[in-house]
């Protein structure tokens, strides 16, 4: 099992450019999440998906959109990147009846917006 | 708002020293608590978790945590740290009667000198 995979690992964008971060999990989990990690701020939830076909806003959703393509895949899109979106982005998944919502994290995408 | 607080933002220790990282939560009722570790350049992985039962929880790599309900605390401990324990440590929690999504603390950066 690969667990949670993310692509790309690194990305540099210019202000105003768009991009999509991809995430996939092979653990048959229903719930998936996108977080951003900034120094001293911990992990902040951007969007989450309780199950295939549903998405909800988290703590910091502005400037982002998501798509739950199927049970395995959950993508995060930046429509018009801004320097404030420079961060490390983590995707995670979980399942209620396995460890009570213990989350499994991907390796992260380090994004720089210039 | 329900939250998780980590009081130590940066901790520096020498090898063989004992470690205790503080974590407090503000949930009422039954809680689920987690400690995650993030080694340099890697993704978050679960160290240990508490759901019910014995308040002293043992995790991987010699770590343990004690759930003290009266103090709303879930501190992480290790009797003798190693250089390889250098990492960022995150406490997370959720109320079993509330949202299934855990709230993360801001993290504690631990540096262990050889």
mmCIF file of C-alpha atoms in Angstrom:
data_model
loop_
_atom_site.group_PDB
_atom_site.id
_atom_site.type_symbol
_atom_site.label_atom_id
_atom_site.label_comp_id
_atom_site.label_asym_id
_atom_site.label_seq_id
_atom_site.Cartn_x
_atom_site.Cartn_y
_atom_site.Cartn_z
ATOM 1 C CA UNK A 1 0.000 0.000 0.000
ATOM 2 C CA UNK A 2 1.272 3.447 -0.926
ATOM 3 C CA UNK A 3 -0.980 5.127 1.646
ATOM 4 C CA UNK A 4 -1.540 8.777 0.735
ATOM 5 C CA UNK A 5 0.323 10.146 -2.266
ATOM 6 C CA UNK A 6 0.600 13.758 -3.419
ATOM 7 C CA UNK A 7 1.877 15.419 -6.564
ATOM 8 C CA UNK A 8 3.847 17.517 -7.173
ATOM 9 C CA UNK A 9 6.367 17.584 -4.330
ATOM 10 C CA UNK A 10 7.591 21.064 -5.151
ATOM 11 C CA UNK A 11 6.132 23.892 -7.193
ATOM 12 C CA UNK A 12 6.996 27.508 -7.868
ATOM 13 C CA UNK A 13 4.270 29.770 -9.231
ATOM 14 C CA UNK A 14 4.094 33.392 -10.198
ATOM 15 C CA UNK A 15 1.350 35.544 -8.702
ATOM 16 C CA UNK A 16 -1.867 35.029 -10.609
ATOM 17 C CA UNK A 17 -1.017 31.597 -12.012
ATOM 18 C CA UNK A 18 -3.230 28.625 -11.303
ATOM 19 C CA UNK A 19 -2.431 25.060 -10.398
ATOM 20 C CA UNK A 20 -3.975 21.877 -9.019
ATOM 21 C CA UNK A 21 -2.484 19.769 -6.267
ATOM 22 C CA UNK A 22 -3.344 16.098 -6.584
ATOM 23 C CA UNK A 23 -3.946 13.650 -3.758
ATOM 24 C CA UNK A 24 -4.839 9.965 -3.814
ATOM 25 C CA UNK A 25 -5.240 7.316 -1.117
ATOM 26 C CA UNK A 26 -5.441 3.550 -1.461
ATOM 27 C CA UNK A 27 -6.812 2.739 1.997
ATOM 28 C CA UNK A 28 -10.486 2.901 1.013
ATOM 29 C CA UNK A 29 -11.054 5.792 3.411
ATOM 30 C CA UNK A 30 -14.213 7.827 3.147
ATOM 31 C CA UNK A 31 -12.851 11.101 4.554
ATOM 32 C CA UNK A 32 -10.135 13.234 3.010
ATOM 33 C CA UNK A 33 -8.632 16.578 3.984
ATOM 34 C CA UNK A 34 -6.384 19.378 2.773
ATOM 35 C CA UNK A 35 -4.215 21.269 5.276
ATOM 36 C CA UNK A 36 -1.644 23.983 4.973
ATOM 37 C CA UNK A 37 1.318 24.189 7.326
ATOM 38 C CA UNK A 38 3.012 27.485 8.056
ATOM 39 C CA UNK A 39 5.762 28.159 10.618
ATOM 40 C CA UNK A 40 4.314 28.726 14.087
ATOM 41 C CA UNK A 41 0.759 28.189 12.861
ATOM 42 C CA UNK A 42 0.526 24.419 13.003
ATOM 43 C CA UNK A 43 -1.852 22.706 10.600
ATOM 44 C CA UNK A 44 -4.847 24.636 9.344
ATOM 45 C CA UNK A 45 -7.688 22.886 7.597
ATOM 46 C CA UNK A 46 -8.501 24.274 4.148
ATOM 47 C CA UNK A 47 -11.225 21.914 2.915
ATOM 48 C CA UNK A 48 -12.419 18.450 3.714
ATOM 49 C CA UNK A 49 -14.601 15.776 2.199
ATOM 50 C CA UNK A 50 -16.593 13.493 4.470
ATOM 51 C CA UNK A 51 -17.362 11.095 1.656
ATOM 52 C CA UNK A 52 -17.353 10.838 -2.105
ATOM 53 C CA UNK A 53 -19.513 13.600 -3.561
ATOM 54 C CA UNK A 54 -19.324 15.988 -0.605
ATOM 55 C CA UNK A 55 -16.922 18.801 0.239
ATOM 56 C CA UNK A 56 -16.938 21.394 3.002
ATOM 57 C CA UNK A 57 -14.947 24.453 3.953
ATOM 58 C CA UNK A 58 -12.462 24.322 6.759
ATOM 59 C CA UNK A 59 -10.737 27.090 8.679
ATOM 60 C CA UNK A 60 -8.951 28.829 5.772
ATOM 61 C CA UNK A 61 -10.805 28.123 2.471
ATOM 62 C CA UNK A 62 -10.421 31.504 0.755
ATOM 63 C CA UNK A 63 -8.512 31.325 -2.518
ATOM 64 C CA UNK A 64 -8.924 27.560 -2.882
ATOM 65 C CA UNK A 65 -11.318 25.104 -4.466
ATOM 66 C CA UNK A 66 -11.491 21.338 -4.181
ATOM 67 C CA UNK A 67 -12.853 18.396 -6.105
ATOM 68 C CA UNK A 68 -13.562 14.936 -4.726
ATOM 69 C CA UNK A 69 -13.113 13.136 -8.020
ATOM 70 C CA UNK A 70 -13.915 9.690 -6.620
ATOM 71 C CA UNK A 71 -13.356 7.846 -3.367
ATOM 72 C CA UNK A 72 -9.592 7.734 -3.906
ATOM 73 C CA UNK A 73 -8.816 11.215 -5.180
ATOM 74 C CA UNK A 74 -9.184 14.693 -3.691
ATOM 75 C CA UNK A 75 -7.636 17.649 -5.511
ATOM 76 C CA UNK A 76 -6.951 21.207 -4.371
ATOM 77 C CA UNK A 77 -6.968 24.057 -6.878
ATOM 78 C CA UNK A 78 -5.493 27.523 -6.597
ATOM 79 C CA UNK A 79 -7.248 29.629 -9.234
ATOM 80 C CA UNK A 80 -5.075 32.741 -8.908
ATOM 81 C CA UNK A 81 -2.065 32.163 -6.691
ATOM 82 C CA UNK A 82 -0.967 34.818 -4.211
ATOM 83 C CA UNK A 83 2.267 35.087 -2.180
ATOM 84 C CA UNK A 84 0.199 34.463 0.981
ATOM 85 C CA UNK A 85 -0.424 30.960 -0.335
ATOM 86 C CA UNK A 86 3.238 30.070 -0.077
ATOM 87 C CA UNK A 87 3.118 27.105 2.252
ATOM 88 C CA UNK A 88 3.454 23.365 2.607
ATOM 89 C CA UNK A 89 0.245 21.559 1.724
ATOM 90 C CA UNK A 90 -0.682 18.195 3.199
ATOM 91 C CA UNK A 91 -3.433 15.869 2.166
ATOM 92 C CA UNK A 92 -4.790 13.370 4.693
ATOM 93 C CA UNK A 93 -7.405 10.654 4.896
ATOM 94 C CA UNK A 94 -9.238 8.847 7.669
ATOM 95 C CA UNK A 95 -11.962 6.332 8.372
ATOM 96 C CA UNK A 96 -14.219 6.358 11.415
ATOM 97 C CA UNK A 97 -14.246 2.650 12.107
ATOM 98 C CA UNK A 98 -10.483 2.360 11.859
ATOM 99 C CA UNK A 99 -8.819 4.018 14.820
ATOM 100 C CA UNK A 100 -11.569 6.545 15.300
ATOM 101 C CA UNK A 101 -10.608 9.162 12.731
ATOM 102 C CA UNK A 102 -6.860 8.699 13.049
ATOM 103 C CA UNK A 103 -5.504 10.578 10.057
ATOM 104 C CA UNK A 104 -2.949 9.376 7.542
ATOM 105 C CA UNK A 105 -0.914 12.074 5.848
ATOM 106 C CA UNK A 106 0.724 12.407 2.483
ATOM 107 C CA UNK A 107 4.330 13.597 1.969
ATOM 108 C CA UNK A 108 3.334 17.190 1.276
ATOM 109 C CA UNK A 109 3.676 19.722 -1.525
ATOM 110 C CA UNK A 110 5.976 22.677 -0.946
ATOM 111 C CA UNK A 111 4.542 25.624 -2.873
ATOM 112 C CA UNK A 112 6.251 28.962 -3.389
ATOM 113 C CA UNK A 113 4.390 31.870 -4.965
ATOM 114 C CA UNK A 114 6.561 34.742 -6.146
ATOM 115 C CA UNK B 1 -14.319 27.477 20.332
ATOM 116 C CA UNK B 2 -12.871 24.085 21.036
ATOM 117 C CA UNK B 3 -9.102 24.096 20.830
ATOM 118 C CA UNK B 4 -5.858 22.340 21.535
ATOM 119 C CA UNK B 5 -2.940 24.252 23.056
ATOM 120 C CA UNK B 6 0.723 23.359 23.075
ATOM 121 C CA UNK B 7 2.674 25.516 25.478
ATOM 122 C CA UNK B 8 6.207 24.724 24.418
ATOM 123 C CA UNK B 9 6.974 26.018 20.942
ATOM 124 C CA UNK B 10 10.670 25.201 20.936
ATOM 125 C CA UNK B 11 12.483 22.694 23.122
ATOM 126 C CA UNK B 12 16.203 21.972 23.025
ATOM 127 C CA UNK B 13 17.600 18.975 24.895
ATOM 128 C CA UNK B 14 20.751 16.920 25.078
ATOM 129 C CA UNK B 15 20.676 13.207 24.370
ATOM 130 C CA UNK B 16 19.526 11.094 27.328
ATOM 131 C CA UNK B 17 17.546 13.969 28.840
ATOM 132 C CA UNK B 18 13.917 13.374 29.717
ATOM 133 C CA UNK B 19 11.178 14.955 27.666
ATOM 134 C CA UNK B 20 7.734 16.247 28.508
ATOM 135 C CA UNK B 21 5.691 18.253 26.001
ATOM 136 C CA UNK B 22 2.524 19.896 27.201
ATOM 137 C CA UNK B 23 -0.873 19.661 25.534
ATOM 138 C CA UNK B 24 -4.185 20.997 26.833
ATOM 139 C CA UNK B 25 -7.609 20.755 25.259
ATOM 140 C CA UNK B 26 -10.842 22.592 25.816
ATOM 141 C CA UNK B 27 -13.406 19.923 24.943
ATOM 142 C CA UNK B 28 -16.019 18.677 27.326
ATOM 143 C CA UNK B 29 -17.262 15.132 27.596
ATOM 144 C CA UNK B 30 -15.516 12.195 26.004
ATOM 145 C CA UNK B 31 -12.439 13.092 24.002
ATOM 146 C CA UNK B 32 -10.143 11.455 21.495
ATOM 147 C CA UNK B 33 -6.556 12.700 21.646
ATOM 148 C CA UNK B 34 -3.572 12.171 19.383
ATOM 149 C CA UNK B 35 0.120 12.967 19.180
ATOM 150 C CA UNK B 36 1.695 13.131 15.736
ATOM 151 C CA UNK B 37 5.377 13.500 14.855
ATOM 152 C CA UNK B 38 6.897 15.110 11.775
ATOM 153 C CA UNK B 39 10.555 14.314 11.147
ATOM 154 C CA UNK B 40 12.499 16.864 9.079
ATOM 155 C CA UNK B 41 11.258 16.873 5.499
ATOM 156 C CA UNK B 42 8.694 14.163 6.121
ATOM 157 C CA UNK B 43 4.949 13.866 6.589
ATOM 158 C CA UNK B 44 3.087 13.601 9.871
ATOM 159 C CA UNK B 45 2.759 10.164 11.368
ATOM 160 C CA UNK B 46 0.875 8.981 14.431
ATOM 161 C CA UNK B 47 2.865 8.485 17.652
ATOM 162 C CA UNK B 48 -0.004 7.461 19.904
ATOM 163 C CA UNK B 49 -3.683 8.019 20.575
ATOM 164 C CA UNK B 50 -6.170 7.930 23.435
ATOM 165 C CA UNK B 51 -9.807 6.900 23.096
ATOM 166 C CA UNK B 52 -10.826 5.345 26.383
ATOM 167 C CA UNK B 53 -9.592 3.045 29.119
ATOM 168 C CA UNK B 54 -6.113 3.259 30.590
ATOM 169 C CA UNK B 55 -5.157 6.944 30.722
ATOM 170 C CA UNK B 56 -1.487 6.083 30.239
ATOM 171 C CA UNK B 57 -1.006 5.438 26.563
ATOM 172 C CA UNK B 58 2.142 3.934 25.096
ATOM 173 C CA UNK B 59 3.168 4.684 21.548
ATOM 174 C CA UNK B 60 5.967 3.969 19.157
ATOM 175 C CA UNK B 61 9.663 4.673 19.763
ATOM 176 C CA UNK B 62 9.361 4.725 23.567
ATOM 177 C CA UNK B 63 6.904 7.617 23.754
ATOM 178 C CA UNK B 64 3.976 7.687 26.151
ATOM 179 C CA UNK B 65 1.274 10.167 27.098
ATOM 180 C CA UNK B 66 -0.994 10.520 30.090
ATOM 181 C CA UNK B 67 -4.591 11.654 29.824
ATOM 182 C CA UNK B 68 -5.538 13.653 32.924
ATOM 183 C CA UNK B 69 -9.195 14.567 32.631
ATOM 184 C CA UNK B 70 -9.228 16.900 35.640
ATOM 185 C CA UNK B 71 -6.450 18.966 34.077
ATOM 186 C CA UNK B 72 -7.682 18.715 30.459
ATOM 187 C CA UNK B 73 -4.169 17.587 29.590
ATOM 188 C CA UNK B 74 -2.493 14.982 27.417
ATOM 189 C CA UNK B 75 1.240 15.497 27.862
ATOM 190 C CA UNK B 76 3.784 13.560 25.844
ATOM 191 C CA UNK B 77 6.757 12.010 27.630
ATOM 192 C CA UNK B 78 9.903 10.081 26.887
ATOM 193 C CA UNK B 79 12.390 9.156 29.620
ATOM 194 C CA UNK B 80 15.525 9.435 27.489
ATOM 195 C CA UNK B 81 15.577 11.231 24.135
ATOM 196 C CA UNK B 82 17.832 10.444 21.200
ATOM 197 C CA UNK B 83 19.206 12.658 18.449
ATOM 198 C CA UNK B 84 16.798 10.897 16.076
ATOM 199 C CA UNK B 85 13.849 12.312 18.063
ATOM 200 C CA UNK B 86 14.564 15.744 16.586
ATOM 201 C CA UNK B 87 11.239 16.612 14.968
ATOM 202 C CA UNK B 88 8.069 18.670 15.177
ATOM 203 C CA UNK B 89 5.403 17.267 17.500
ATOM 204 C CA UNK B 90 1.708 17.993 17.147
ATOM 205 C CA UNK B 91 -1.067 17.346 19.602
ATOM 206 C CA UNK B 92 -4.591 16.948 18.181
ATOM 207 C CA UNK B 93 -7.972 16.272 19.659
ATOM 208 C CA UNK B 94 -11.658 15.969 19.073
ATOM 209 C CA UNK B 95 -14.761 15.565 21.161
ATOM 210 C CA UNK B 96 -16.492 12.273 20.456
ATOM 211 C CA UNK B 97 -19.808 14.118 20.460
ATOM 212 C CA UNK B 98 -18.646 16.827 18.093
ATOM 213 C CA UNK B 99 -17.052 17.094 14.678
ATOM 214 C CA UNK B 100 -15.063 14.080 13.559
ATOM 215 C CA UNK B 101 -12.282 16.372 12.417
ATOM 216 C CA UNK B 102 -9.485 16.797 14.973
ATOM 217 C CA UNK B 103 -8.153 20.205 15.913
ATOM 218 C CA UNK B 104 -4.375 20.532 15.872
ATOM 219 C CA UNK B 105 -2.145 22.451 18.222
ATOM 220 C CA UNK B 106 0.504 24.757 16.782
ATOM 221 C CA UNK B 107 3.266 22.222 17.255
ATOM 222 C CA UNK B 108 6.455 21.965 19.288
ATOM 223 C CA UNK B 109 9.834 21.914 17.622
ATOM 224 C CA UNK B 110 12.212 19.570 19.455
ATOM 225 C CA UNK B 111 15.948 19.666 18.822
ATOM 226 C CA UNK B 112 18.098 17.016 20.476
ATOM 227 C CA UNK B 113 21.825 17.636 20.559
ATOM 228 C CA UNK B 114 24.100 14.588 20.406
#
